[in-house]
Coordinates of C-alpha atoms in Angstrom, one line a residue:
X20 CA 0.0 0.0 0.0
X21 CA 1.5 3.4 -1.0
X22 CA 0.6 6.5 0.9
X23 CA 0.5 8.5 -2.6
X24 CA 0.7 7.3 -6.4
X25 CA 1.7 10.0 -9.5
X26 CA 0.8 8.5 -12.7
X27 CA 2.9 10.6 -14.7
X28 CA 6.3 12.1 -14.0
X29 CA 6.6 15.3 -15.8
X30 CA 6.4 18.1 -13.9
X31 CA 3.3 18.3 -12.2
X32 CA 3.9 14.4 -11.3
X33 CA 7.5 14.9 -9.9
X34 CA 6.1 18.4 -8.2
X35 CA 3.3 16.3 -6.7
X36 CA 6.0 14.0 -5.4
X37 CA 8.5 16.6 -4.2
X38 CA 6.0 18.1 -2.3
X39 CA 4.1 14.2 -0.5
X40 CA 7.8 14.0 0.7
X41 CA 8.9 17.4 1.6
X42 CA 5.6 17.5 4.5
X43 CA 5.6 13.6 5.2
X44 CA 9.5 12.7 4.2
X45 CA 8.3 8.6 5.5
X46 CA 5.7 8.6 2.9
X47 CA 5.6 5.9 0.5
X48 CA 5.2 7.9 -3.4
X49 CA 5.2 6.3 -6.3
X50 CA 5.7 7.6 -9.4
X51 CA 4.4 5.8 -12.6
X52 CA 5.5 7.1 -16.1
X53 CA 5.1 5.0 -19.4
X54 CA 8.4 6.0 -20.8
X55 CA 11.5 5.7 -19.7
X56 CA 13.8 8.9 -18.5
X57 CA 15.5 11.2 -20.1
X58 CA 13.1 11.2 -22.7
X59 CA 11.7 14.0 -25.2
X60 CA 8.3 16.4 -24.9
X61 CA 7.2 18.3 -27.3
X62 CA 7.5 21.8 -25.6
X63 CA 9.0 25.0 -26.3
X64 CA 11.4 24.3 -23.8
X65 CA 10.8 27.7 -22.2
X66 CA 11.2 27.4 -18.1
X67 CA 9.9 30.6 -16.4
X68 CA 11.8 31.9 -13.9
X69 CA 8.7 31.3 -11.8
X70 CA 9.2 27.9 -12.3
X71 CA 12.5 27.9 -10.8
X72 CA 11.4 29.6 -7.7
X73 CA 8.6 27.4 -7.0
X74 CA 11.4 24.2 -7.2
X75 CA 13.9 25.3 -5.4
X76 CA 11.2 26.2 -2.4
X77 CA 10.5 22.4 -3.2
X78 CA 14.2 21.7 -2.3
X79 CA 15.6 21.4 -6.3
X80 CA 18.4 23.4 -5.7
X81 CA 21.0 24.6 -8.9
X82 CA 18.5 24.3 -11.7
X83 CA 19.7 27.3 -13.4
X84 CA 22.8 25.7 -14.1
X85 CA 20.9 23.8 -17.0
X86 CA 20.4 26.6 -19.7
X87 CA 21.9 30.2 -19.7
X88 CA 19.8 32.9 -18.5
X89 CA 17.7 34.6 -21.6
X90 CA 17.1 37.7 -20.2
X91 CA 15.2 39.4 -22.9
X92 CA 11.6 38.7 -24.3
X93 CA 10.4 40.3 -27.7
X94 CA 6.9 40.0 -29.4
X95 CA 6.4 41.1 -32.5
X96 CA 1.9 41.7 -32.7
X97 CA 0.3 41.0 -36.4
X98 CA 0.7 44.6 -37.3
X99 CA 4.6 44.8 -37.0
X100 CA 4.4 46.7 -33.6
X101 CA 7.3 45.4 -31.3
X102 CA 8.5 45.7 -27.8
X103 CA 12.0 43.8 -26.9
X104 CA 12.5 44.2 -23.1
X105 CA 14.3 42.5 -20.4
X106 CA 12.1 40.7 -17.7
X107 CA 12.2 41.5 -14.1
X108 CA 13.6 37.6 -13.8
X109 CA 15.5 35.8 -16.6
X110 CA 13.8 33.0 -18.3
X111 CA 16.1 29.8 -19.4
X112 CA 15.7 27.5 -22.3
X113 CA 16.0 23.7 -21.0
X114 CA 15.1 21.1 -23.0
X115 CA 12.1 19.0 -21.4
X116 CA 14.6 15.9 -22.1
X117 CA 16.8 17.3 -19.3
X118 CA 14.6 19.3 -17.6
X119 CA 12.2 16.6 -16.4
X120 CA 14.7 13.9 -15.9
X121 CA 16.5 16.1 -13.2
X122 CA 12.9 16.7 -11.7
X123 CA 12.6 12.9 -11.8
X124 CA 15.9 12.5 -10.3
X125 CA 15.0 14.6 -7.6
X126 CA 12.4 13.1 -6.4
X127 CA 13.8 9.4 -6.7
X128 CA 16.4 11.4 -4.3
X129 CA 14.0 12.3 -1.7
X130 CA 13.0 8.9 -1.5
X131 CA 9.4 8.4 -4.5
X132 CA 9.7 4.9 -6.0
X133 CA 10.1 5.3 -9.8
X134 CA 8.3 2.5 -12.6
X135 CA 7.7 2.1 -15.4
X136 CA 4.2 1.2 -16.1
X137 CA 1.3 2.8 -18.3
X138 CA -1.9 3.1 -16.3
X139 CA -5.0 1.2 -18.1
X140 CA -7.5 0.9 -15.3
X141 CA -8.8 2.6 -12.0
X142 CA -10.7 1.0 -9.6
X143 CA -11.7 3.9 -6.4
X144 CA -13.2 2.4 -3.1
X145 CA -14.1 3.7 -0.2
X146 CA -10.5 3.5 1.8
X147 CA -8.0 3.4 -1.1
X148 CA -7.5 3.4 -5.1
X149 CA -6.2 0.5 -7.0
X150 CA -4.6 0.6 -10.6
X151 CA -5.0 -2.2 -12.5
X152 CA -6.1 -4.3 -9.9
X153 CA -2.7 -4.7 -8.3
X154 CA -1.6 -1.1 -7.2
X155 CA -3.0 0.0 -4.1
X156 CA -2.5 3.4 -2.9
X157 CA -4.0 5.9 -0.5
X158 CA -4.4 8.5 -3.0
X159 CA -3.9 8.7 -6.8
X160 CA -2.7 11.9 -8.2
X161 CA -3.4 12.0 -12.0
X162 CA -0.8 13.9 -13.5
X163 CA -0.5 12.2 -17.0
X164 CA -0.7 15.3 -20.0
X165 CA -3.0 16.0 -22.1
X166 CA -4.4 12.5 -23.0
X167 CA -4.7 11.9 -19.3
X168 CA -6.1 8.3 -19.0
X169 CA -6.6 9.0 -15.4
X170 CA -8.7 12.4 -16.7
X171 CA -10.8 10.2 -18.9
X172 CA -11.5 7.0 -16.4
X173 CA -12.9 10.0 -13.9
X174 CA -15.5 10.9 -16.5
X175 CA -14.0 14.3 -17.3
X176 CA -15.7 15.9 -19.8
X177 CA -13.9 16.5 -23.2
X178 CA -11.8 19.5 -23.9
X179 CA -14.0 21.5 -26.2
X180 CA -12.3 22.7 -29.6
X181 CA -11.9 26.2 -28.8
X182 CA -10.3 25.4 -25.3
X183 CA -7.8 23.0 -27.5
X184 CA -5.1 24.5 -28.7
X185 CA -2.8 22.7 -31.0
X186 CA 1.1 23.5 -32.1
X187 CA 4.5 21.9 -33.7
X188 CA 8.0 22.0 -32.4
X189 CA 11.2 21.7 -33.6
X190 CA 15.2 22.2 -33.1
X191 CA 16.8 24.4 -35.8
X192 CA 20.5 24.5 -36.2
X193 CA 19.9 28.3 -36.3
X194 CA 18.8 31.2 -34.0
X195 CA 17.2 34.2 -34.1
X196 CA 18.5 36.0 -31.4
X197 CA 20.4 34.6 -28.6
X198 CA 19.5 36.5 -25.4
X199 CA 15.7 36.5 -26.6
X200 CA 12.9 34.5 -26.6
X201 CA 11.4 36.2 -29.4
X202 CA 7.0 35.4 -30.1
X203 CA 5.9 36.5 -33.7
X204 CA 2.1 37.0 -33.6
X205 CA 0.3 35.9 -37.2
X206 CA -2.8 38.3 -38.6
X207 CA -5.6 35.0 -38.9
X208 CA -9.3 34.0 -37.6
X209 CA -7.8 32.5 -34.6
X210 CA -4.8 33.8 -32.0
X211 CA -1.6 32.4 -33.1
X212 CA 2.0 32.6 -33.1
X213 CA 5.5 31.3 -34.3
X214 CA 8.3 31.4 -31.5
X215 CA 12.0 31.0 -31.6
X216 CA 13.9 30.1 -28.2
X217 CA 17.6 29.6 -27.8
X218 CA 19.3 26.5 -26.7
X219 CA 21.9 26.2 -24.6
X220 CA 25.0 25.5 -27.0
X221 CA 23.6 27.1 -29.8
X222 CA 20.8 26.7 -32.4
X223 CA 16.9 27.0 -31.2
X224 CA 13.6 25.8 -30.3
X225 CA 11.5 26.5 -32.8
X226 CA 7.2 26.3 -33.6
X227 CA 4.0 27.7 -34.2
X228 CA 0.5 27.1 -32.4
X229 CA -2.9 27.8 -33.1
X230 CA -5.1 28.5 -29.7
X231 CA -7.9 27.2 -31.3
X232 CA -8.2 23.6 -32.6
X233 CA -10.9 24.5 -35.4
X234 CA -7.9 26.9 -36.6
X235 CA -5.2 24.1 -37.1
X236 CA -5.3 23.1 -40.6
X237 CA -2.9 20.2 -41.6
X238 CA 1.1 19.4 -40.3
X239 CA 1.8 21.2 -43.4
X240 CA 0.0 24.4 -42.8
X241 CA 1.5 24.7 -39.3
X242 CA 4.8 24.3 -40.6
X243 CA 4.2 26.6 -43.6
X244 CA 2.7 29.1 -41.0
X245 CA 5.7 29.0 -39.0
X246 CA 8.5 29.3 -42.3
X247 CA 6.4 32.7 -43.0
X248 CA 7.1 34.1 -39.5
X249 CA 10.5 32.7 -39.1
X250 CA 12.0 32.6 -42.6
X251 CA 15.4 31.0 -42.7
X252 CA 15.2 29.0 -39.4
X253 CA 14.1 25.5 -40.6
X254 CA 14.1 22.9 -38.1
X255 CA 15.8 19.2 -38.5
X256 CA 12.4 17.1 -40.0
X257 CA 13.2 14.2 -37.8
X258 CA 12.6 16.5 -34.7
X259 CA 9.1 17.9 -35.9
X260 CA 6.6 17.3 -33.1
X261 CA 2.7 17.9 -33.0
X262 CA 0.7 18.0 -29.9
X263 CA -2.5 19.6 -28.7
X264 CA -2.6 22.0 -25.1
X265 CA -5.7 21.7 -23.3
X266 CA -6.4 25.4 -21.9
X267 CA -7.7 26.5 -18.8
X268 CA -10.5 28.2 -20.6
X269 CA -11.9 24.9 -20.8
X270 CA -13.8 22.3 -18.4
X271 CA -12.0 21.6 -15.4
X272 CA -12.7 18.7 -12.9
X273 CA -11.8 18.1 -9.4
X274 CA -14.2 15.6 -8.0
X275 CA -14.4 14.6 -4.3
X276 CA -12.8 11.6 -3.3
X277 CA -9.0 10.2 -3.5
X278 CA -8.2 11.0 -7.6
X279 CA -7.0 14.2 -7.8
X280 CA -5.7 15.6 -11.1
X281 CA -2.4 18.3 -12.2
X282 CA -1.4 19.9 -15.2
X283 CA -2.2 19.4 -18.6
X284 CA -4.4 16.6 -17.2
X285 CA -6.1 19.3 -15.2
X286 CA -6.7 21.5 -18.2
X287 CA -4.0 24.1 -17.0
X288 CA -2.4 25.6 -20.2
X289 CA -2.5 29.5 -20.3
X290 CA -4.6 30.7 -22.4
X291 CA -2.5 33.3 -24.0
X292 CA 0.8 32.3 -23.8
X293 CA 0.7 28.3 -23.8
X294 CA 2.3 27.7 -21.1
X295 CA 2.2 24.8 -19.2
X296 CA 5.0 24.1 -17.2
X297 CA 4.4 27.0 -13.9
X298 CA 0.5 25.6 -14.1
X299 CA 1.8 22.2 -13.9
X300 CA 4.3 22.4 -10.9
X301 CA 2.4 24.9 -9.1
X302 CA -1.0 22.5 -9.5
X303 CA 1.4 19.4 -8.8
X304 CA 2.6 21.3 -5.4
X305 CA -1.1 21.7 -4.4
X306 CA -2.1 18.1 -5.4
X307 CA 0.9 16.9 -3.1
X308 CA -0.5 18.5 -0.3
X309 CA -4.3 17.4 -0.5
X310 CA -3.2 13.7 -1.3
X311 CA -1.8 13.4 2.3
X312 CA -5.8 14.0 3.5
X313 CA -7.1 10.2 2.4
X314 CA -10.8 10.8 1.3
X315 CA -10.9 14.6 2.2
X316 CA -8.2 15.1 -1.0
X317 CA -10.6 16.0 -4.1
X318 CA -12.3 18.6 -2.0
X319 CA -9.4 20.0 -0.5
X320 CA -7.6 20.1 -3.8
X321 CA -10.6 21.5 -5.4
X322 CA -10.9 24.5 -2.5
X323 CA -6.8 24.7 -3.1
X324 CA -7.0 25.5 -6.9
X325 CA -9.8 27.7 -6.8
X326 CA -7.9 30.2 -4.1
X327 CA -4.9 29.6 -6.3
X328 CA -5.8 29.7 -9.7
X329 CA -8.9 31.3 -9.9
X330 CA -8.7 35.0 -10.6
X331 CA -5.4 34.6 -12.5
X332 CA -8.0 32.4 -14.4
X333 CA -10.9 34.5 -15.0
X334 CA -8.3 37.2 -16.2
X335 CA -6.6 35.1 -18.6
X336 CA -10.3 34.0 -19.9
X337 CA -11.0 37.6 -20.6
X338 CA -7.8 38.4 -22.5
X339 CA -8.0 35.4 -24.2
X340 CA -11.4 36.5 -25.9
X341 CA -9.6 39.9 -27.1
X342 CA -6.4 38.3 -28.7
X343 CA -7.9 37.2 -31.8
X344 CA -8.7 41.0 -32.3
X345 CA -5.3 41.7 -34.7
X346 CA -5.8 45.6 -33.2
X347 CA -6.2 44.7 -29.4
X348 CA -2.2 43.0 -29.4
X349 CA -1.2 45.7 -31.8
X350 CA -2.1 47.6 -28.8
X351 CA -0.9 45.4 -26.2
X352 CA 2.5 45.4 -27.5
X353 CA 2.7 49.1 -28.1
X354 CA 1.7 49.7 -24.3
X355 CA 3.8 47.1 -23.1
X356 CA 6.9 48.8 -25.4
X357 CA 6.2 52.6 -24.1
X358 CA 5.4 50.9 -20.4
X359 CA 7.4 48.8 -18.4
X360 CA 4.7 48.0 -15.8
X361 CA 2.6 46.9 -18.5
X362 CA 5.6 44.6 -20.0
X363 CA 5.6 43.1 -16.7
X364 CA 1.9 42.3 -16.0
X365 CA 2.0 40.8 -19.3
X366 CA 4.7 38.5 -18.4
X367 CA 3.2 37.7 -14.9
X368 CA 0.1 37.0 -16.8
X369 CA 1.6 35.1 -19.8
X370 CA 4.5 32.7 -17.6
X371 CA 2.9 32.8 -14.0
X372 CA 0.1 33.0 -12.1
X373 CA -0.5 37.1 -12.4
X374 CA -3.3 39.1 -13.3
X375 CA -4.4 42.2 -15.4
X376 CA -3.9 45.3 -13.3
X377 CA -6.5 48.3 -14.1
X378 CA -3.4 50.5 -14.7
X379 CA -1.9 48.1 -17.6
X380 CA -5.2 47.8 -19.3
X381 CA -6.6 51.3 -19.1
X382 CA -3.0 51.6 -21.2
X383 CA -3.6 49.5 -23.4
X384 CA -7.0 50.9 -24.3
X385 CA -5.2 54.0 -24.8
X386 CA -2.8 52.9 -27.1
X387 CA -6.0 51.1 -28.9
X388 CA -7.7 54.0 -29.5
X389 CA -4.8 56.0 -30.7
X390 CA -4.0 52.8 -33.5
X391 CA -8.0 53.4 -34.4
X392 CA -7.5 57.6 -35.1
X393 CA -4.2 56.2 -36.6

């Protein structure tokens, strides 16, 4: 009988465990995964230095020394306006290949059980959960992406097409600038953009997403989406990648009981940005405390997430309807270039948990109106 069992160990999984063992450090965790580690994830590979705060309060010291600072971050909106600007905090660019392996590693350090074992069936009773009928654990977190099995065995409603957002990676040999994560915004129907990340020792991540499944198209079209924003920075075919971002303007579920549920599988992808990786720790650090309440986790959790995530969430909604209005990020971007504080909201917003301050919108309806007499 394990006091805790993660079935997935990205992120939100190894968070979930970091956190079971920093309160209860005799705790029995186990962490399930159905690959084996180091392995890829298709992901910009962009970690927020919010990220790397929340770990190393998780005891994950030194994480930094994986990829270089990348102090800048430039957007480019669909009408050419640009701001470049250092953040408050520099970003890094870590592949998820080492990234979540050292997450992994640090867990199996603090004492979690790694295996490797893909999840197929769930059976929940009244004093423990068992996974295919010969697991047995207090308290199941689920905390396996976007095609969460433990998501869909809870009866989780699906993730509607305009709360799907879908988008390719790749690793060019290339990069467009080298102390900048750098977002081009394209002029369509639906928000979109291309982005171009450096890696540490040269060359870049490079993609394009669509925040609307119904917006996709094919492979092709993504990738022919992406050449016209990034011209000249083609990535190695064998490292293309497609994969779809459930987004936290969608259906979220967090039932009572003891199945609790973390990042993508939770639905936690920002809205505006894509992002998944401060939603996934940050929700994995809140599952790992319910799970240590037995039957009173999926309320607890649920109570936890709504103080956490909530207004950040109902703020991210409301941009989110705005962004496929060419004019409103033409605006955004010009604010946030003549405005630092409304640079940083939108980096709070986009990479963390923050929220739209009165002051950095009533700017960027300024700037909106001005674009209109312009």
């Amino acid at each position: 009988m394990y006091d805790v069992a993660v079935v997935g160990a990205g992120p939100a999984g190894s968070a979930s465990a970091l956190r079971v063992l920093q309160l209860r450090p005799d705790a029995r965790v186990l962490l399930l995964d159905a690959a084996a580690f180091p392995r890829d994830k298709t992901c910009g590979d962009g970690i927020a230095a919010q990220v790397l705060e929340l770990l190393q309060a998780l005891g994950v010291p030194n994480l930094s020394r994986l990829g270089p600072a990348v102090p800048r971050l430039q957007l480019r909106s669909p009408g050419g306006r640009l701001v470049s600007r250092i953040c408050a905090r520099p970003n890094r660019v870590i592949p998820r290949a080492v990234f979540d392996a050292e997450l992994v590693s640090a867990a199996v350090a603090r004492g979690a059980e790694l295996r490797r074992h893909r999840v197929r069936r769930i059976d929940v009773r009244a004093d423990e959960v068992v996974l295919d009928g010969s697991i047995r654990a207090r308290v199941v977190i689920g905390a396996d992406g976007a095609n969460s099995t433990v998501r869909r065995l809870l009866g989780a409603p699906e993730t509607p097409s305009a709360a799907t957002a879908v988008a390719i990676r790749g690793y060019a040999p290339t990069t467009l600038r080298p102390d900048a994560l750098v977002i081009e915004f394209a002029r369509g129907r639906y928000p979109a953009y291309a982005w171009s990340f450096p890696l540490p020792g040269g060359g870049s991540n490079v993609g394009y997403g669509v925040f609307d499944r119904r917006g996709a198209g094919s492979r092709q079209e993504l990738l022919d989406a992406m050449r016209t924003l990034l011209p000249g920075h083609e990535p190695a075919p064998e490292t293309v990648r497609g994969h779809h971002l459930p987004l936290s303007t969608g259906p979220r579920h967090h039932p009572d009981g003891r199945v609790l549920l973390a990042g993508d599988a939770a639905a936690m992808i920002n809205p505006l940005t894509g992002e998944g990786i401060f939603d996934a720790v940050a929700s994995g650090v809140l599952a790992g405390r319910s799970a240590l309440l037995g039957s009173d986790a999926g309320a607890s959790h649920r109570r936890a997430m709504t103080r956490s995530f909530a207004l950040h969430h109902q703020h991210g909604a409301f941009l989110a309807r705005l962004v496929s209005n060419a004019r409103f990020l033409d605006a955004a971007v010009t604010a946030a270039a003549r405005h630092q504080s409304v640079f940083d909201a939108a980096v709070d917003l986009g990479l963390g948990r923050g929220t739209a301050p009165v002051t950095a919108l009533a700017r960027v309806a300024a700037a909106y109106v001005t674009l209109g007499r312009g």
